[in-house]
XYZ file of C-alpha atoms in Angstrom:
653
model
C 62.090 -19.573 29.431
C 61.823 -22.696 31.588
C 64.006 -24.699 29.173
C 66.880 -22.292 29.677
C 66.703 -22.180 33.483
C 69.240 -24.278 35.376
C 67.683 -27.088 37.379
C 69.555 -26.372 40.614
C 70.342 -23.280 42.708
C 71.636 -22.552 46.191
C 68.908 -20.017 47.001
C 65.504 -19.431 45.400
C 63.783 -16.151 46.261
C 60.074 -15.701 45.490
C 58.978 -12.050 45.437
C 60.966 -8.889 44.632
C 60.100 -6.660 47.604
C 62.817 -4.790 49.486
C 63.715 -7.526 52.043
C 63.799 -10.235 49.373
C 65.906 -8.072 47.058
C 68.428 -7.280 49.791
C 68.779 -10.975 50.691
C 69.133 -11.958 47.025
C 71.886 -9.377 46.573
C 73.675 -10.489 49.743
C 73.530 -14.179 48.788
C 74.681 -13.524 45.242
C 77.521 -11.341 46.532
C 78.589 -14.229 48.792
C 78.902 -16.555 45.828
C 75.576 -18.374 46.093
C 73.646 -19.297 42.959
C 70.437 -17.272 43.193
C 67.167 -17.573 41.280
C 64.855 -14.598 41.906
C 61.318 -14.935 40.553
C 58.107 -12.925 40.796
C 54.693 -13.714 39.350
C 54.043 -9.996 38.928
C 55.063 -8.071 35.840
C 57.048 -5.480 37.801
C 59.765 -5.328 40.431
C 59.099 -4.441 44.055
C 55.786 -6.109 44.970
C 54.048 -3.778 47.421
C 57.243 -1.665 47.536
C 56.865 -0.756 43.854
C 56.459 2.636 42.172
C 54.305 3.180 39.086
C 53.819 5.741 36.392
C 50.252 7.080 36.341
C 49.173 4.614 33.666
C 51.023 1.823 35.441
C 49.136 2.600 38.639
C 45.819 2.459 36.795
C 46.730 -0.946 35.380
C 47.654 -2.081 38.886
C 44.223 -0.907 40.059
C 42.559 -2.864 37.268
C 44.325 -6.016 38.355
C 42.929 -5.763 41.866
C 39.482 -4.539 40.853
C 38.962 -7.530 38.621
C 40.348 -9.786 41.359
C 41.763 -11.968 38.637
C 44.474 -14.572 38.811
C 47.962 -13.208 38.345
C 48.923 -16.128 36.151
C 47.136 -18.119 33.474
C 46.325 -21.801 33.590
C 49.417 -23.958 33.929
C 50.218 -27.640 33.427
C 49.150 -29.986 36.196
C 52.021 -30.254 38.673
C 50.563 -32.881 40.987
C 51.930 -35.665 38.777
C 55.494 -34.613 39.615
C 55.096 -35.177 43.353
C 56.685 -38.503 44.371
C 55.449 -40.914 47.040
C 57.896 -39.681 49.682
C 57.065 -36.033 48.958
C 54.234 -33.631 49.542
C 53.424 -30.276 48.027
C 52.685 -26.906 49.601
C 50.601 -25.077 47.020
C 51.269 -21.350 46.732
C 48.571 -18.746 46.255
C 47.805 -17.544 42.753
C 46.054 -14.388 43.939
C 47.482 -11.399 45.754
C 45.082 -10.494 48.546
C 47.222 -7.847 50.229
C 45.263 -4.871 48.810
C 41.661 -4.071 49.797
C 39.051 -1.292 49.710
C 40.398 0.458 46.614
C 38.599 3.726 45.835
C 39.490 6.249 43.113
C 38.182 9.817 42.680
C 38.929 12.265 39.907
C 38.299 15.976 40.549
C 40.167 17.467 37.588
C 38.091 18.519 34.585
C 36.806 15.455 32.736
C 37.628 16.659 29.224
C 39.000 13.370 27.972
C 38.460 12.118 24.453
C 38.998 8.548 23.422
C 42.236 9.301 21.583
C 43.962 10.974 24.533
C 46.669 8.770 25.976
C 49.927 8.967 27.837
C 52.919 9.939 25.717
C 54.712 6.726 24.795
C 52.060 4.541 26.438
C 50.944 1.127 25.296
C 47.723 0.480 23.387
C 44.555 0.925 25.383
C 42.642 -2.082 26.658
C 39.229 -0.669 27.461
C 38.231 -1.993 30.880
C 36.408 -0.684 33.889
C 38.390 -0.710 37.127
C 37.377 2.108 39.430
C 35.704 1.071 42.668
C 34.231 4.465 43.505
C 30.447 4.253 43.874
C 28.724 7.185 42.191
C 25.823 7.192 44.652
C 28.123 7.216 47.647
C 30.223 9.870 45.986
C 27.304 12.233 45.679
C 26.354 11.717 49.322
C 29.803 12.554 50.669
C 30.662 16.112 51.624
C 34.215 15.446 50.536
C 33.354 14.377 47.016
C 32.626 16.571 43.996
C 29.187 17.582 42.853
C 27.078 15.287 40.713
C 28.273 16.586 37.371
C 31.901 16.299 38.459
C 31.796 12.911 40.142
C 33.419 9.933 38.511
C 31.211 8.707 35.674
C 31.321 5.336 33.982
C 33.162 6.772 31.018
C 35.767 8.479 33.166
C 36.152 5.253 35.100
C 37.042 3.593 31.834
C 39.507 6.308 31.012
C 41.015 5.974 34.462
C 42.121 2.457 33.728
C 42.787 2.272 30.030
C 46.485 2.878 30.471
C 49.075 0.204 31.055
C 52.642 0.447 32.369
C 54.799 2.094 29.797
C 58.337 0.884 30.349
C 60.179 -1.731 28.374
C 60.684 -4.968 30.346
C 64.216 -5.216 29.030
C 64.996 -1.974 30.843
C 63.462 -3.104 34.121
C 66.781 -3.005 35.954
C 68.169 0.075 34.258
C 68.819 2.926 36.612
C 69.577 6.539 36.141
C 73.285 6.919 35.595
C 73.438 10.603 34.722
C 73.630 13.391 37.221
C 70.137 14.658 37.970
C 69.623 18.349 38.416
C 66.613 19.966 40.034
C 64.166 19.400 37.156
C 64.952 17.100 34.277
C 62.555 17.308 31.393
C 63.226 14.115 29.504
C 63.993 11.690 32.300
C 60.555 10.107 32.608
C 61.626 7.300 30.279
C 64.007 6.049 32.965
C 61.177 4.754 35.167
C 61.809 1.116 35.839
C 58.355 -0.469 35.731
C 57.702 -3.557 33.651
C 54.497 -3.640 31.575
C 51.945 -6.393 31.771
C 51.741 -6.623 27.977
C 54.430 -7.189 25.407
C 56.521 -4.371 24.021
C 55.275 -5.259 20.559
C 52.034 -3.454 21.358
C 53.744 -0.071 21.636
C 51.705 2.643 20.003
C 53.144 5.248 17.687
C 50.230 7.634 18.121
C 51.077 11.186 19.048
C 48.989 12.562 21.937
C 46.577 15.284 20.870
C 46.947 18.540 22.746
C 43.249 19.264 22.819
C 43.509 21.433 25.924
C 45.311 24.298 24.176
C 42.049 26.160 23.735
C 41.633 26.269 27.500
C 44.876 28.133 28.198
C 43.209 31.436 29.125
C 41.866 29.797 32.301
C 44.406 30.366 35.009
C 46.130 27.361 36.629
C 43.686 24.958 35.031
C 44.949 21.373 35.141
C 42.828 18.823 33.304
C 42.705 15.080 33.586
C 43.949 14.758 30.014
C 47.107 16.627 31.032
C 47.676 14.153 33.856
C 47.169 11.261 31.427
C 49.527 12.680 28.801
C 52.173 13.557 31.408
C 51.637 10.238 33.166
C 55.209 9.067 32.694
C 56.415 11.949 34.825
C 54.619 10.391 37.792
C 56.308 7.750 39.922
C 53.734 6.823 42.536
C 54.816 4.680 45.496
C 52.532 2.003 46.885
C 54.214 2.425 50.272
C 55.316 5.852 51.501
C 58.595 5.930 53.397
C 61.681 8.072 53.913
C 65.279 7.157 54.655
C 66.835 8.279 57.935
C 70.226 9.715 57.002
C 71.935 7.535 59.621
C 69.497 4.644 59.334
C 70.318 1.027 58.572
C 69.343 1.286 54.901
C 71.603 4.269 54.199
C 74.471 2.494 55.956
C 73.823 -0.625 53.861
C 73.622 1.362 50.610
C 76.998 2.944 51.344
C 78.666 -0.237 52.617
C 77.560 -2.361 49.648
C 78.143 0.447 47.123
C 74.563 -0.061 45.889
C 74.109 3.684 46.373
C 75.750 4.188 42.966
C 72.537 2.925 41.383
C 70.318 5.631 42.899
C 70.187 9.316 43.736
C 68.482 11.045 46.607
C 67.062 14.382 47.640
C 66.958 15.808 51.126
C 63.580 16.458 52.739
C 63.574 20.241 52.934
C 61.172 20.885 55.802
C 59.197 19.333 58.639
C 55.717 20.691 59.211
C 53.179 20.671 62.034
C 49.393 21.023 61.943
C 47.999 23.029 64.878
C 44.708 24.845 65.356
C 43.769 24.374 61.722
C 47.028 25.813 60.356
C 50.131 24.264 58.816
C 53.423 25.707 60.039
C 57.084 24.846 59.676
C 58.942 23.270 62.595
C 62.505 24.404 63.402
C 64.939 21.485 63.293
C 68.532 22.621 63.665
C 69.955 24.902 66.333
C 70.018 27.751 63.821
C 66.377 27.121 62.901
C 65.344 27.167 66.533
C 66.954 30.516 67.249
C 65.753 32.032 63.965
C 62.191 30.847 64.487
C 59.504 33.497 64.939
C 57.020 30.930 66.222
C 58.871 30.418 69.510
C 59.540 32.925 72.255
C 63.077 33.351 73.554
C 62.177 31.390 76.692
C 60.743 28.548 74.589
C 63.885 28.439 72.465
C 66.027 27.942 75.550
C 63.658 25.332 76.963
C 63.665 23.392 73.698
C 67.440 23.463 73.262
C 67.968 22.314 76.844
C 65.567 19.388 76.441
C 66.992 18.323 73.055
C 70.521 18.470 74.461
C 69.409 16.110 77.235
C 67.779 13.733 74.718
C 71.031 13.425 72.755
C 72.719 11.870 75.816
C 69.772 10.732 77.904
C 71.463 7.406 78.777
C 74.049 9.323 80.839
C 71.335 10.770 83.075
C 69.135 7.825 84.139
C 67.833 9.713 87.160
C 66.066 12.107 84.812
C 63.764 9.453 83.359
C 63.948 6.285 85.491
C 60.880 7.222 87.479
C 58.828 7.742 84.319
C 59.483 4.491 82.442
C 56.000 3.136 83.111
C 54.157 6.113 81.612
C 53.802 7.304 78.017
C 56.198 9.756 76.415
C 53.290 12.168 76.104
C 52.785 12.144 79.895
C 56.526 12.392 80.443
C 56.750 15.576 78.352
C 54.137 17.155 80.605
C 56.471 16.671 83.577
C 59.282 18.550 81.855
C 59.628 22.300 81.736
C 58.092 22.562 78.292
C 55.194 24.702 77.134
C 52.241 22.988 75.387
C 53.592 24.361 72.113
C 56.963 22.680 72.661
C 55.356 19.447 73.851
C 53.397 19.297 70.600
C 56.487 19.937 68.449
C 58.601 17.313 70.229
C 55.815 14.724 70.257
C 54.544 14.974 66.694
C 57.312 16.576 64.614
C 60.530 15.315 66.203
C 59.844 12.023 67.989
C 56.861 11.320 65.679
C 55.469 8.766 68.123
C 52.009 7.844 69.354
C 50.530 9.734 72.298
C 49.000 6.576 73.735
C 51.290 3.712 72.681
C 54.848 5.075 73.019
C 56.647 4.723 76.338
C 59.044 7.285 77.742
C 62.041 5.239 76.573
C 60.545 4.843 73.082
C 60.058 8.602 72.829
C 63.571 9.404 74.051
C 65.075 6.913 71.594
C 63.049 8.346 68.713
C 64.051 11.906 69.631
C 67.715 10.948 69.877
C 67.563 9.162 66.520
C 66.010 12.242 64.892
C 68.703 14.526 66.313
C 71.470 12.055 65.473
C 70.437 12.091 61.792
C 70.333 15.888 61.528
C 73.016 17.561 59.451
C 74.482 14.523 57.719
C 73.057 15.375 54.313
C 71.036 18.489 55.000
C 68.898 20.426 57.408
C 66.500 17.543 58.126
C 67.173 13.887 59.043
C 65.499 12.418 55.951
C 66.316 11.506 52.355
C 64.007 10.498 49.512
C 65.121 8.460 46.459
C 64.595 10.126 43.102
C 61.898 8.352 41.066
C 60.353 6.905 44.217
C 60.763 4.236 46.857
C 60.357 1.544 44.196
C 63.880 2.262 42.963
C 65.439 0.717 46.074
C 64.437 -2.939 45.533
C 65.600 -2.626 41.928
C 68.999 -1.311 43.035
C 69.603 -4.451 45.087
C 68.231 -6.626 42.273
C 70.805 -5.090 39.982
C 73.585 -5.898 42.453
C 72.355 -9.498 42.583
C 72.310 -9.701 38.776
C 75.840 -8.266 38.511
C 77.098 -11.152 40.654
C 75.269 -13.832 38.681
C 71.692 -13.867 40.004
C 68.998 -14.915 37.511
C 65.742 -12.927 37.314
C 62.340 -13.989 35.981
C 59.300 -11.710 36.145
C 55.825 -13.024 35.242
C 57.125 -16.370 36.427
C 54.895 -17.974 39.021
C 55.688 -20.883 41.314
C 53.001 -23.533 41.628
C 54.200 -25.263 44.778
C 57.012 -26.081 47.149
C 58.083 -29.740 47.181
C 58.701 -31.041 50.723
C 60.396 -34.286 51.742
C 58.104 -36.160 54.138
C 60.918 -37.607 56.269
C 63.191 -34.610 56.770
C 60.357 -32.053 56.530
C 62.638 -29.889 54.420
C 61.785 -28.245 51.142
C 63.602 -29.867 48.210
C 62.434 -27.942 45.151
C 59.838 -25.754 43.507
C 57.649 -26.493 40.512
C 57.092 -23.454 38.327
C 54.289 -22.500 35.946
C 55.884 -24.486 33.114
C 56.069 -27.627 35.213
C 59.848 -27.436 35.623
C 61.237 -28.796 38.869
C 64.034 -26.604 40.261
C 66.096 -27.826 43.230
C 67.570 -25.593 45.934
C 68.923 -25.670 49.488
C 67.169 -22.542 50.765
C 63.875 -20.871 49.853
C 62.720 -17.348 50.687
C 59.060 -16.597 50.104
C 57.252 -13.274 50.421
C 54.261 -13.598 52.743
C 51.619 -12.833 50.093
C 52.538 -15.996 48.154
C 51.371 -18.320 50.922
C 47.894 -19.814 50.697
C 45.097 -19.244 53.199
C 45.683 -22.699 54.658
C 49.282 -21.846 55.449
C 48.304 -18.497 57.033
C 45.108 -19.547 58.841
C 46.576 -18.649 62.270
C 48.248 -15.403 61.203
C 46.689 -12.155 62.487
C 47.522 -9.385 60.019
C 47.410 -5.660 60.646
C 46.419 -3.243 57.882
C 47.859 0.027 56.603
C 45.570 2.801 55.354
C 46.964 4.647 52.345
C 45.900 7.616 50.267
C 47.624 9.110 47.224
C 46.636 12.603 46.091
C 47.666 14.709 43.127
C 47.285 18.377 44.095
C 47.910 21.732 42.448
C 49.925 23.428 45.202
C 51.781 22.848 48.447
C 50.113 22.608 51.862
C 52.405 25.462 52.963
C 53.200 27.907 50.218
C 56.651 29.526 50.234
C 58.864 31.374 47.783
C 60.150 28.049 46.423
C 57.767 25.612 44.754
C 60.263 22.749 45.114
C 59.726 21.785 48.738
C 59.658 18.199 50.019
C 57.747 18.062 53.279
C 56.677 15.668 56.016
C 53.749 16.422 58.307
C 52.191 14.421 61.143
C 48.526 15.010 61.982
C 47.741 13.644 65.486
C 44.879 11.247 66.119
C 41.659 12.960 67.187
C 39.657 10.103 68.666
C 40.520 7.087 70.836
C 41.204 4.012 68.741
C 42.478 6.009 65.779
C 46.061 6.707 64.768
C 48.181 9.682 63.760
C 48.373 10.271 60.012
C 51.721 10.795 58.304
C 51.659 13.115 55.288
C 54.566 13.263 52.825
C 54.367 15.877 50.072
C 56.638 15.510 47.040
C 57.375 18.153 44.414
C 58.286 17.668 40.761
C 62.060 17.782 41.391
C 61.778 14.355 43.060
C 60.794 12.986 39.618
C 57.521 11.678 41.041
C 55.008 14.118 39.507
C 54.562 16.545 36.618
C 55.424 20.228 36.876
C 52.742 22.340 38.476
C 51.519 19.491 40.690
C 52.417 17.838 43.992
C 52.184 14.179 44.920
C 50.883 13.679 48.466
C 51.053 10.393 50.379
C 48.987 9.792 53.524
C 49.656 6.779 55.742
C 48.364 5.451 59.058
C 47.673 2.185 60.843
C 44.197 1.032 59.865
C 41.247 1.073 62.200
C 38.642 1.120 59.378
C 38.852 1.379 55.605
C 41.501 3.697 54.189
C 38.972 6.331 53.149
C 37.280 6.317 56.557
C 40.651 6.610 58.317
C 42.107 9.361 56.131
C 39.246 11.411 54.723
C 38.968 13.715 57.743
C 42.657 14.655 57.433
C 42.266 15.172 53.687
C 39.353 17.544 54.342
C 41.432 19.575 56.803
C 44.347 20.066 54.439
C 42.790 20.067 50.950
C 39.674 20.899 48.963
C 38.291 19.224 45.819
C 39.233 20.819 42.518
C 36.176 22.607 41.070
C 35.646 25.248 38.407
C 34.266 27.733 40.948
C 37.391 27.592 43.084
C 39.654 27.964 40.060
C 38.375 31.515 39.636
C 38.703 32.260 43.343
C 42.219 33.504 43.984
C 41.593 33.653 47.758
C 41.480 29.879 48.180
C 44.299 28.929 50.545
C 44.078 25.155 50.628
C 45.597 23.035 47.863
C 43.078 21.557 45.427
C 42.843 17.816 44.820
C 43.022 16.787 41.172
C 42.931 13.029 41.706
C 42.737 10.749 44.745
C 43.270 7.070 45.509
C 42.504 5.218 48.750
C 43.414 1.617 49.578
C 44.289 -0.675 52.473
C 47.518 -2.695 52.389
C 48.364 -5.728 54.477
C 51.058 -5.246 57.135
C 52.774 -8.622 57.553
C 55.756 -7.357 59.562
C 56.791 -8.770 62.951
C 54.882 -12.035 62.496
C 56.558 -15.060 64.054
C 57.294 -17.966 61.712
C 55.562 -20.238 64.229
C 52.253 -18.662 63.154
C 52.542 -20.320 59.727
C 51.256 -23.875 59.491
C 53.800 -26.653 58.760
C 56.507 -24.334 57.470
C 59.624 -26.320 56.449
C 62.779 -25.355 58.324
C 64.625 -24.202 55.192
C 61.755 -21.977 53.989
C 62.048 -18.394 55.242
C 59.264 -15.817 55.218
C 59.805 -12.217 54.107
C 57.206 -9.666 55.145
C 55.700 -6.848 53.141
C 56.023 -3.157 54.060
C 55.297 -2.046 57.613
C 53.661 1.218 58.670
C 56.851 2.814 59.987
C 58.485 5.835 58.423
C 61.888 4.235 57.898
C 63.140 0.998 56.345
C 65.005 -0.454 59.326
C 62.582 -3.348 59.710
C 63.280 -4.580 56.166
C 67.061 -4.346 56.615
C 67.020 -6.112 60.008
C 64.850 -8.875 58.582
C 67.114 -9.315 55.556
C 70.287 -9.489 57.651
C 68.761 -11.963 60.124
C 67.649 -14.327 57.351
C 70.966 -13.972 55.523
C 72.859 -15.044 58.645
C 70.671 -18.151 58.877
C 71.481 -19.037 55.267
C 75.128 -17.933 55.284
C 76.320 -17.987 58.917
C 79.473 -16.050 59.791
C 79.640 -14.351 56.388
C 79.790 -10.616 55.789
C 76.421 -9.083 54.931
C 76.592 -7.218 51.591
C 80.302 -6.338 51.566
C 81.480 -3.748 49.044
C 82.218 -5.110 45.552
C 85.833 -5.525 44.508
C 87.525 -2.900 42.415
C 87.781 -4.250 38.847
C 91.456 -3.220 38.797
C 92.136 -5.571 41.713
C 90.560 -8.632 40.078
C 93.199 -11.175 38.981
C 92.018 -13.688 36.412
C 93.555 -17.190 36.501
C 95.730 -18.462 33.664
C 98.370 -16.490 31.806
C 97.890 -18.615 28.711
C 94.300 -17.433 28.263
C 95.198 -13.808 27.852
C 92.600 -12.988 25.139
C 89.831 -14.554 27.177
C 91.052 -12.762 30.277
C 91.035 -9.447 28.495
C 87.554 -10.111 27.187
C 86.303 -11.092 30.654
C 87.872 -7.996 32.109
C 86.059 -5.906 29.529
C 82.779 -7.584 30.446
C 83.382 -6.870 34.118
C 84.042 -3.253 33.263
C 80.837 -3.088 31.201
C 78.712 -4.692 33.899
C 80.087 -2.467 36.625
C 81.057 0.671 34.790
C 80.375 2.784 37.831
C 82.565 0.823 40.250
C 85.332 3.408 39.797
C 82.991 6.278 40.401
C 82.386 7.526 43.914
C 78.803 7.187 45.092
C 76.550 10.130 45.663
C 75.985 9.131 49.287
C 79.692 8.618 49.775
C 80.477 12.074 48.421
C 77.854 13.627 50.627
C 79.190 11.817 53.667
C 82.735 12.987 53.066
C 81.656 16.561 52.565
C 79.472 16.576 55.656
C 82.181 15.155 57.844
């Protein structure tokens, strides 16, 4: 591949996370020559989404703590006397404390595999300790805890998509539940497509059908391609920066979205739905008539709080939680506003922060539905790939599994001149964008990272059962002890194309104070119970049952000043990984700021031209012009189509 790469670019981007992908698309759209590389075998970095088998392969990679790339030619010989090299890290250390638990029936046989999956590569990857598992009240009994054999089965699968289809996106209209759309998942495997297996999965669980609602681990494995599991759990505010950018750049044509259907609250051990719109408030049976009037009056004030500074000026130095106590709101309303509308911290959010968050929530209501949030079909990992596709359409070059050995820096100017890749090729560029995880420990010795605690659960029912089984919900569970943080819970149903029918995919997220399991296990115990044979027969069980669980900590490299990095050349820009926030505004702001440094005074991701308006030079080259026009049409066949978000916006307005 190195022989075919050009030796010079305007911009080289290392890492395919959301900020890097947005910048690559913006630079390519502005006419810059862009090379976008990633040492991983999939797009998105820590923003990626995986099928179930793909996630297990990702776990294996971190459990083994192995190098991402193989041995490469010595690059030190290419460094000249007036140059020095900044070596990049060959290990990704952004994920820690990985623990996996399987509660579904362990009825696996060696020949059970995901439909369409790659050949198995028997390897042990689970980090769950069987002794600790037996000692924990949350974990299953001894005979149901994760055994060595089930650990092997947990990680025998590899990502199942073809690398050639890595940038393909769903072009057809998606209805509520699409049976055969799992093949559209855009995750690149870590092994070659030549290893594809033709084996047909064996439906050995047919004899167990008489047992009611019984979901086995083999079913999860075989239906693994129906799962699209996000490493980072986020939603899109309907009037947020990312939605505006998707519409402005017309990148929204590469993705489809579903509206979050309900916002939940957890009070006194019960989950209940929170009214959002004016109609919901007045139809709510949870609020008294007096409370409804109080709430509407306060929310009306929040929508235009800047016009009434006297109402909050005296409270700017206190927290929003204390400010709510001074208003004419009952404890019930204070709880709803604090944790389900503003969704801010009781101890860390000021009055102004809370008012801004409340206004933003209300401002986003009604644009696309009854809640302020959207979720991309097939998972958050689709978004980086959408921008990568835009970059590729305008000439960007992409290389996965392509690591960079070092940055070459001129000693006199202290500017980066080139990179040297894994094949020893020297590639020159003017600007370099590097995702934080690629820097070595020496470069980051003064950086103080925060951590994000994450849990991913596969469950058999919703946390709040209703007539419809296709609910998409968000729930905030407040912190119980000082020094801990509120936990955000996002529950996805099968119509989001992120899990198989009959299951729910639940994401839990909070700022870390300990390991992910220590931070999140208490919330998991409140909302769920482990899946056991005894409870299957008990129809009175109200809590959802956990079939499978994953805990891990992820590095939060957001909001770190570039001055914290040692000897960073002026033309090398740092892109951070995901932050702990619910939205994606931080990634968009970061991308736009860096783009303006590279391309000052240029429009950030303008809409693409209409193919009909493109005039090709030279009347004498009519055949070539026609052929080029046809290629443009093929590469951007959806330019003439209106975007889903655009249609929704027009209809809502």
